[in-house]
Amino acid sequence: MRYVSTRGGAPAVTFEHAVLSGWAQDGGMLLPERIPKIASATLEQWRELHYGELCEAVLRLFMAEDELPELKDVCSRAFAGFGSDSVVELQQLPGTAEAATATAAIHIAELWHGPSLAFKDLGMQVLCQSLQSLLTRNGSNDTRTVLISTSGDTGPSALQAVTDAPSLHCIVLYPIGRVSRVQEAQMLAQAGAANATVIACEGTSDDMDIPCAQVFEDAAFARDNHIGTVNSVNVLRLLVQVVHYFYAYLKVTAAAPGSPPPVYFSVPTGAAGNITAGVIARLMGLPAAGFLVAVNENDVMHRMLSTGVMEKSADVLLTTSPAMDIQAPYNVERLFHLLWRDGDPDKGASIRALMADFNSGERVPLPQHLKDGIAALNFKSVSVSNARAAAAIRTAYQADSYVLDPHTAVGVATAMDTILKNRRGIVVCMGCAHAAKFPETIQAALALPSLAEACRIIPNRDHKCVAATVAATDALSAGAAVQIEVFTKGKDWLARLKEVIREVTAQRAEAAGLNSDGVAGLV
Ligand SMILES: *Cc1c(COP(=O)(O)O)cnc(C)c1O
């Protein structure tokens, strides 16, 4: 299987190249050159598989055996640190459905059982373990220093994922005062690891992006220092997300495998990676009856799907679901590529033009054939306000004693307000994070008297990852001192970032010398 650019202007690349590079060379996004189809008999065989085995089976369809022979190990190592043996769990919310006077059932697919309690752990863990395998294959001892500028969820997830990937060194920059208390605690708890560097910045995400981009643009520096990326553009992170659609479908239809009810998916959406993965699953043969694209007040996707016109809004609004506060849902470029009419020789150039117009702030009407392609998948979208999401948190708590995280709540509210009524079947709501990451929002939604009370009612179900996060947050609140570097305003961030990277490279070289020669100091 080769990987092609959505913009058609770069040569097809191998799986290894795609995984190591992130973006396509022409600025487009990488996708497999064709989507493998699965037979219904295969789907039935998948019913018995553990999540890790299903992940292996699905990913194997996107690469040849010899491209990642260690895939089985990769999948088992990736999920070893999860707080649930099943990796992903399904929970039905009967009371919530009843409160919505629904005829369809609501199930939450809990995707957050990983070490940072966010669904990004699924893709990030598999990616970092795959990189570890690729970098050390055939006795090679290659390394990568990966740079992450995080607005919240990606930093903790990446720091956790490299703890078991020693060939990677992760440098995370985060904006002081702009990530939540819990997210900051999660990052600081990893800051002491040998292959992690955490830097707090006095500025915004945009301020941090500038030196990170400049490091990449200095091609000689990036090469000499083995700079790599694990950003969400990476096609492997996308492919891993295909797995949970199949897994959830097979679990919720287990009671009636011969005559399954219609199954819809409600997907909290930011950069549109998760929903694009759902579309890939559908094109592979997943019998999904439809998709709900659930966005918060940042509604670019909702406007696009409901009016057929793609256009940025003036500002990014800060909402209670911060991981979805996104103006540019960049994975739509992949959706366009996947759903474009067959046989169009101008496909790549047309997609490039659409994206260029969108990025320069223009109003971009989608071509009719693309709107038809989207309609054929039975998409529906809703923009959910903070108040509506808070009401969904209240309903689920009162009716089912289930504490939704604010991102999952956007998906549940969407399900309640749209397809549940007058339809039979099942809605799988993607559970994107655990509520313990957002106790402030839970406190406000449930009108609880204190943050401590919110923390008390959020269940941890003897979950090692929840417990670790709570302990890290308590330690930070109690004033535990963690020494990390701060990029103050006015300092030359790029120069200092390069110094930090060179130090990592030097340590790596020293360690490699140690390993190959056995004895330190005698060489
Ligand atoms: C990243 C993230 C999302 C959005 O996912 P996309 O693939 O970017 O659409 C939703 N919820 C949480 C908690 C996330 O971390």
PDB file of C-alpha atoms in Angstrom, residues 62 169 203 244 318 415 477 503:
ATOM      1  CA  PHE A  62      -3.064  -0.590   5.240  1.00  0.00           C
ATOM      2  CA  HIS A 169      12.708  12.460  22.926  1.00  0.00           C
ATOM      3  CA  GLY A 203       2.386  33.578  25.307  1.00  0.00           C
ATOM      4  CA  HIS A 244     -12.792   2.116  17.435  1.00  0.00           C
ATOM      5  CA  LEU A 318     -13.124  29.727  23.937  1.00  0.00           C
ATOM      6  CA  ALA A 415     -27.702  12.852  19.660  1.00  0.00           C
ATOM      7  CA  SER A 477      -2.268  22.018  44.068  1.00  0.00           C
ATOM      8  CA  GLU A 503      21.681  19.339  24.140  1.00  0.00           C
TER       9      GLU A 503
END
